[in-house]
Short mmCIF file of C-alpha atoms in Angstrom, two decimals:
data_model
loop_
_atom_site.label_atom_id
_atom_site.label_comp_id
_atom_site.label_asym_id
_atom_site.label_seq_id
_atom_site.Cartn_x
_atom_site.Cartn_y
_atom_site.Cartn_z
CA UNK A 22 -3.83 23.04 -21.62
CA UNK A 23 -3.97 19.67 -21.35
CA UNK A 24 -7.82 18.02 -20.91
CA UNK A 25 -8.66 14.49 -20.48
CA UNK A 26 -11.98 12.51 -20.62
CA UNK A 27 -13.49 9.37 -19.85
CA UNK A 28 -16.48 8.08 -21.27
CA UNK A 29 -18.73 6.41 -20.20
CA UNK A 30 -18.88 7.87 -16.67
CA UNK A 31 -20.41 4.41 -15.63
CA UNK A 32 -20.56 0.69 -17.03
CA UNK A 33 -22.62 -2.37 -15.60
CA UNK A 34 -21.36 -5.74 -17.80
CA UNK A 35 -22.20 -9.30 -16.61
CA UNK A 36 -19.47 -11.54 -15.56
CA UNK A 37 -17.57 -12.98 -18.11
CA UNK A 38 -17.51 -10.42 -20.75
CA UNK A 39 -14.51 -8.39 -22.11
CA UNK A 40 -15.23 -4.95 -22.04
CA UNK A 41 -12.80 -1.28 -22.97
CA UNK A 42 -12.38 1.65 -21.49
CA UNK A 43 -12.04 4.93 -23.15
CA UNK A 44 -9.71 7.64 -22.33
CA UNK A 45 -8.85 10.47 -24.66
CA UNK A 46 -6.80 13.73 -24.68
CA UNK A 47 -6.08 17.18 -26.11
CA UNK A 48 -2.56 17.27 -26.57
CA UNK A 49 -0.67 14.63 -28.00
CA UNK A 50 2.51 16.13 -26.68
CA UNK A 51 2.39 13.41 -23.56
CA UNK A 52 5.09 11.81 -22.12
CA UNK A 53 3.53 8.90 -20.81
CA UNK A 54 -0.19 7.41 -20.26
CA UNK A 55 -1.02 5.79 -16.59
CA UNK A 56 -4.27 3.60 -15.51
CA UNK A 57 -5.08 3.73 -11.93
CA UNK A 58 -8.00 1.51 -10.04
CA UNK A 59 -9.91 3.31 -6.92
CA UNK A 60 -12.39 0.96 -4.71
CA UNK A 61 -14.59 3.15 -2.86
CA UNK A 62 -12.60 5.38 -0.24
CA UNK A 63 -9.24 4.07 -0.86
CA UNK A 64 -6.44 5.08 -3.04
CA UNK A 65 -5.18 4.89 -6.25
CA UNK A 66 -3.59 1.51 -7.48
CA UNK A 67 -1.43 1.56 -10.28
CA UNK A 68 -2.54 -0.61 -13.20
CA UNK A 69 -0.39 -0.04 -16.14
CA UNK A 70 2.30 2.89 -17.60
CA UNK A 71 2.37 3.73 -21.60
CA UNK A 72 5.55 5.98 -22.32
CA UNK A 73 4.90 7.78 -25.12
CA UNK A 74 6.71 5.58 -27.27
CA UNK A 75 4.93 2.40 -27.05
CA UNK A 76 1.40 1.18 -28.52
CA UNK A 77 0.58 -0.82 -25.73
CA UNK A 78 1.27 -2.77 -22.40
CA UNK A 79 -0.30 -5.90 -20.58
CA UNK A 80 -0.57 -7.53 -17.35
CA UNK A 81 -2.40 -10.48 -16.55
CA UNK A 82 -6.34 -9.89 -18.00
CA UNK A 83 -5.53 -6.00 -18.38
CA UNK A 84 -4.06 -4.43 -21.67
CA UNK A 85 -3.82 -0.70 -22.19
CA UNK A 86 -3.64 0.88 -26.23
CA UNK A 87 -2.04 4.47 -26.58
CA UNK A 88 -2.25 6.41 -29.80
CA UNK A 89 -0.83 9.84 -29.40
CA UNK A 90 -2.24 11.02 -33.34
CA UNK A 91 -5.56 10.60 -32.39
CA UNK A 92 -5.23 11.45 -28.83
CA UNK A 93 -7.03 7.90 -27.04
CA UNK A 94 -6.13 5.44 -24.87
CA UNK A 95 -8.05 2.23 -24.23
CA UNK A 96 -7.75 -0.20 -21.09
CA UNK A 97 -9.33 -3.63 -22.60
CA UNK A 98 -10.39 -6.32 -19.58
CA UNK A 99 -10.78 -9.67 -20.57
CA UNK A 100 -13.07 -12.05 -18.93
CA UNK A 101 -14.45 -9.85 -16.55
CA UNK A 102 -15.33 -10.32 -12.93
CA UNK A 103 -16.86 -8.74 -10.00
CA UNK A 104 -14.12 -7.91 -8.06
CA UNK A 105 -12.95 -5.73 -11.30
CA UNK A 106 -16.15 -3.35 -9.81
CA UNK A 107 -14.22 -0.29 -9.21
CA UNK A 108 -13.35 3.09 -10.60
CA UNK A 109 -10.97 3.36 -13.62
CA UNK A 110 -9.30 6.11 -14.23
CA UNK A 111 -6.32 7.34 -16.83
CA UNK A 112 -3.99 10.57 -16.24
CA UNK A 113 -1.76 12.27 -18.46
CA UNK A 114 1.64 13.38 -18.05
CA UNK A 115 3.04 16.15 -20.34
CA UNK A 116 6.54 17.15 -21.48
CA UNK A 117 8.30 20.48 -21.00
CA UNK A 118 6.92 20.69 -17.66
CA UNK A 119 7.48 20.10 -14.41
CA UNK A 120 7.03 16.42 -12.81
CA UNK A 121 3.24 18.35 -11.51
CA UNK A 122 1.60 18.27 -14.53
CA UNK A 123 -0.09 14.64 -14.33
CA UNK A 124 -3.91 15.62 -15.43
CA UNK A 125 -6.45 13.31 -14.74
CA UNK A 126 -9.90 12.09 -16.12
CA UNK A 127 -12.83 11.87 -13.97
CA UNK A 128 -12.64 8.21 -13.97
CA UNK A 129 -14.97 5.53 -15.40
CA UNK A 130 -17.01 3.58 -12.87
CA UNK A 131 -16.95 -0.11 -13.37
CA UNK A 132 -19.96 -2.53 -12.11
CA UNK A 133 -19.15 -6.19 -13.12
CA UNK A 134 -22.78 -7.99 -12.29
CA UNK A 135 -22.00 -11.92 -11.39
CA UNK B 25 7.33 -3.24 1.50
CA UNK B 26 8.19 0.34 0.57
CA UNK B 27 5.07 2.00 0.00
CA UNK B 28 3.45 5.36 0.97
CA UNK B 29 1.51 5.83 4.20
CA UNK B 30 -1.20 8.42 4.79
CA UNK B 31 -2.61 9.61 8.09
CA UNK B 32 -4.87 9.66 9.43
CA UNK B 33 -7.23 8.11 8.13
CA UNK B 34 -10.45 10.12 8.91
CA UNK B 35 -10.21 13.72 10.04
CA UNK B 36 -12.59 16.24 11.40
CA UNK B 37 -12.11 19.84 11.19
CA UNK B 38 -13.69 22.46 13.19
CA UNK B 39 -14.56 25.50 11.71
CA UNK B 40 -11.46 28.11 12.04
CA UNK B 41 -9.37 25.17 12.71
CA UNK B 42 -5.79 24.16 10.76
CA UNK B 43 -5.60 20.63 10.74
CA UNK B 44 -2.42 18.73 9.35
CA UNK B 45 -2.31 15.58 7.21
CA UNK B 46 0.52 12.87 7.38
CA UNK B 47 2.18 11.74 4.18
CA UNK B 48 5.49 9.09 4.26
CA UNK B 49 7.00 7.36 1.85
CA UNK B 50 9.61 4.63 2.22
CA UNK B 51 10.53 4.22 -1.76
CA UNK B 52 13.20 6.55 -1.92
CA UNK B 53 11.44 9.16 -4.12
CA UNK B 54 12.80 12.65 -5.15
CA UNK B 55 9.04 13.68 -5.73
CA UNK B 56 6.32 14.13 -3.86
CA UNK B 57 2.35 15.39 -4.72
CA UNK B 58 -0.77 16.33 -3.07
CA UNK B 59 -4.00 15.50 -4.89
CA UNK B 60 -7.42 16.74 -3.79
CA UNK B 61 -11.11 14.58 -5.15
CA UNK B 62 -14.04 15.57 -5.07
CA UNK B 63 -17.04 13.80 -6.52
CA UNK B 64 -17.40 14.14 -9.70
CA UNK B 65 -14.48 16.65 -10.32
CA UNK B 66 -11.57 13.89 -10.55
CA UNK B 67 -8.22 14.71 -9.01
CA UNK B 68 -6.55 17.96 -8.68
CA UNK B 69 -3.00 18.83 -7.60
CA UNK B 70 -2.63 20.80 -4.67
CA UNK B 71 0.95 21.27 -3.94
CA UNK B 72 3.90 19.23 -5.67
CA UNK B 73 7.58 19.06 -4.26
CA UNK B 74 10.17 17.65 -6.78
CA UNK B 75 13.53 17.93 -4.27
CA UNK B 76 13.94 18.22 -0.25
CA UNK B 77 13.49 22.06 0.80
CA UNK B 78 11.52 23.24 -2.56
CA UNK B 79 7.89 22.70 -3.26
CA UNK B 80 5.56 24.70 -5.92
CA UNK B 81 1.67 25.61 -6.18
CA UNK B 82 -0.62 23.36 -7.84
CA UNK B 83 -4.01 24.34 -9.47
CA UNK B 84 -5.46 24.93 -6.05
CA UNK B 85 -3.06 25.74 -3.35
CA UNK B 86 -4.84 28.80 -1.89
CA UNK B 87 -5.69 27.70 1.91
CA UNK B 88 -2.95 24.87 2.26
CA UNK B 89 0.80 24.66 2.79
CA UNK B 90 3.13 22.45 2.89
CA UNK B 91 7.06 21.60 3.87
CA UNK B 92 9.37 19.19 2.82
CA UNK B 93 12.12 19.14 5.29
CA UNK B 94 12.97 15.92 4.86
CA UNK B 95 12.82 13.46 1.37
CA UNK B 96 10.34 10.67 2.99
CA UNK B 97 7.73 13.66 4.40
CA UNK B 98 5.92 16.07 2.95
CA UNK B 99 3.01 16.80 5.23
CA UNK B 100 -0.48 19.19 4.59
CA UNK B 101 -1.73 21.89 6.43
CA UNK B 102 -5.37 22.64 5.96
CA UNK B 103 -5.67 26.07 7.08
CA UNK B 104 -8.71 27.83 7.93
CA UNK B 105 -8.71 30.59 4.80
CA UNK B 106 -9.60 26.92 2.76
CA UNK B 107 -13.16 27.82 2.65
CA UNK B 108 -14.09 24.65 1.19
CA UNK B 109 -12.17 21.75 2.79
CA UNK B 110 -14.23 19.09 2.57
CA UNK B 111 -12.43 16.24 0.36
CA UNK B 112 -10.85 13.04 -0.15
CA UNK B 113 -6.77 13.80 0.00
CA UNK B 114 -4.33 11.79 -1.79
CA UNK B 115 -0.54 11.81 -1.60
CA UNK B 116 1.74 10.23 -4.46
CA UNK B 117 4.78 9.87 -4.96
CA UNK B 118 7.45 9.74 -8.07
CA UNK B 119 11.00 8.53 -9.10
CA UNK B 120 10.87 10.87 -12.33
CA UNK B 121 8.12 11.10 -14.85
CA UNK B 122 9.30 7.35 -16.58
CA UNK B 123 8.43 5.59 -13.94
CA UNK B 124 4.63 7.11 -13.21
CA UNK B 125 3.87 7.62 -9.84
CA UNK B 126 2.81 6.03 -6.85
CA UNK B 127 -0.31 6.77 -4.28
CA UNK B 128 -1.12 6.45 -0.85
CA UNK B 129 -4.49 5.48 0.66
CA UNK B 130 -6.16 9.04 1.04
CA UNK B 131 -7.23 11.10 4.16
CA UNK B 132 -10.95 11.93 4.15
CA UNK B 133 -11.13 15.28 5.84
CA UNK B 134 -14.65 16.66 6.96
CA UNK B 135 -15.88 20.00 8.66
CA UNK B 136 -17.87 19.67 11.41
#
């Protein structure tokens, strides 16, 4: 059964500094990697999407690392700021199943300190 | 803008009490989720519908049901043998598993 994990469970960075995230997994067997952003009592905003097949993808100061052999994922923010304070969190999605089967970390939480 | 829409927003439940949550999406999905979070405990799948007229159990579907009588709505019940209700509820939503999926902006759902 698929198991994911995010350390640290919290991060406090001053402003300006480029900091990772760390996501890893059980079973390589994934079918694609997906970063999601929380603020406090709202939804889940869609950062980035690693198919299985690529190393990486980008957008704007955000760029998220998959390697399926040793089962981690990294999301990598450049130049940090405060309103990147949030929670960070990575889910899974396996093949062979059905399209329920996206398992989730527990999320990092994010306090960027101006 | 296509998107999903939850409501409401805040719900209170009294004990013995179904209680139903809204979820519609406007993005022409096939598939549609229900998430529960808790603190600490990250997100858990509830119920999951891939087509109009079928849906299947999650990890934790005792005390909830669902429908999906139409593709844009695929709405919660809450019912009262959920002895632990409590939560932050998300609804997503999915064009097949390449393109990831897409969430609404959660139902907070207390007991009173």
């Amino acid at each position: 059964k698929q198991e994911v994990t995010q350390i640290p469970a919290a991060l406090s960075v001053p402003e300006g500094e480029n900091l990772v995230l760390n996501c890893s997994f059980t079973d390589s067997a994934i079918y694609n990697l997906q970063w999601f952003r929380q603020d406090p009592g709202k939804g889940l905003t869609s950062l980035l999407l690693i198919q299985s097949s690529q190393r990486e993808q980008t957008s704007g100061r955000l760029n998220a690392s998959l390697d399926k052999s040793s089962g981690r994922s990294t999301l990598y923010i450049a130049a940090s700021q405060p309103g990147d304070s949030a929670t960070y969190l990575c889910a899974a999605s396996n093949y062979g199943g059905s399209q329920g089967n996206l398992i989730f970390g527990k999320g990092t939480k994010l306090s960027v300190k101006p | 803008d296509g998107g999903i829409t939850q409501s409401p927003k805040y719900l209170f439940r009294k004990e013995g009490q179904n209680v139903t949550l809204s979820c519609e999406q406007n993005l022409n999905h096939d598939a549609m989720y229900w998430y529960r979070q808790d603190p600490g405990q990250g997100l858990r799948l509830i119920y999951y519908s891939q087509i109009v007229n079928d849906f299947q159990k999650g990890d934790i579907a005792e005390g909830y049901s669902v429908s999906r009588e139409k593709k844009e709505s695929f709405p919660l019940t809450v019912t009262s043998a959920q002895k632990n209700p409590t939560a932050f509820y998300l609804c997503a939503s999915s064009t097949g598993q390449l393109y990831g999926y897409t969430f609404g902006s959660g139902t907070r759902l207390t007991v009173v």
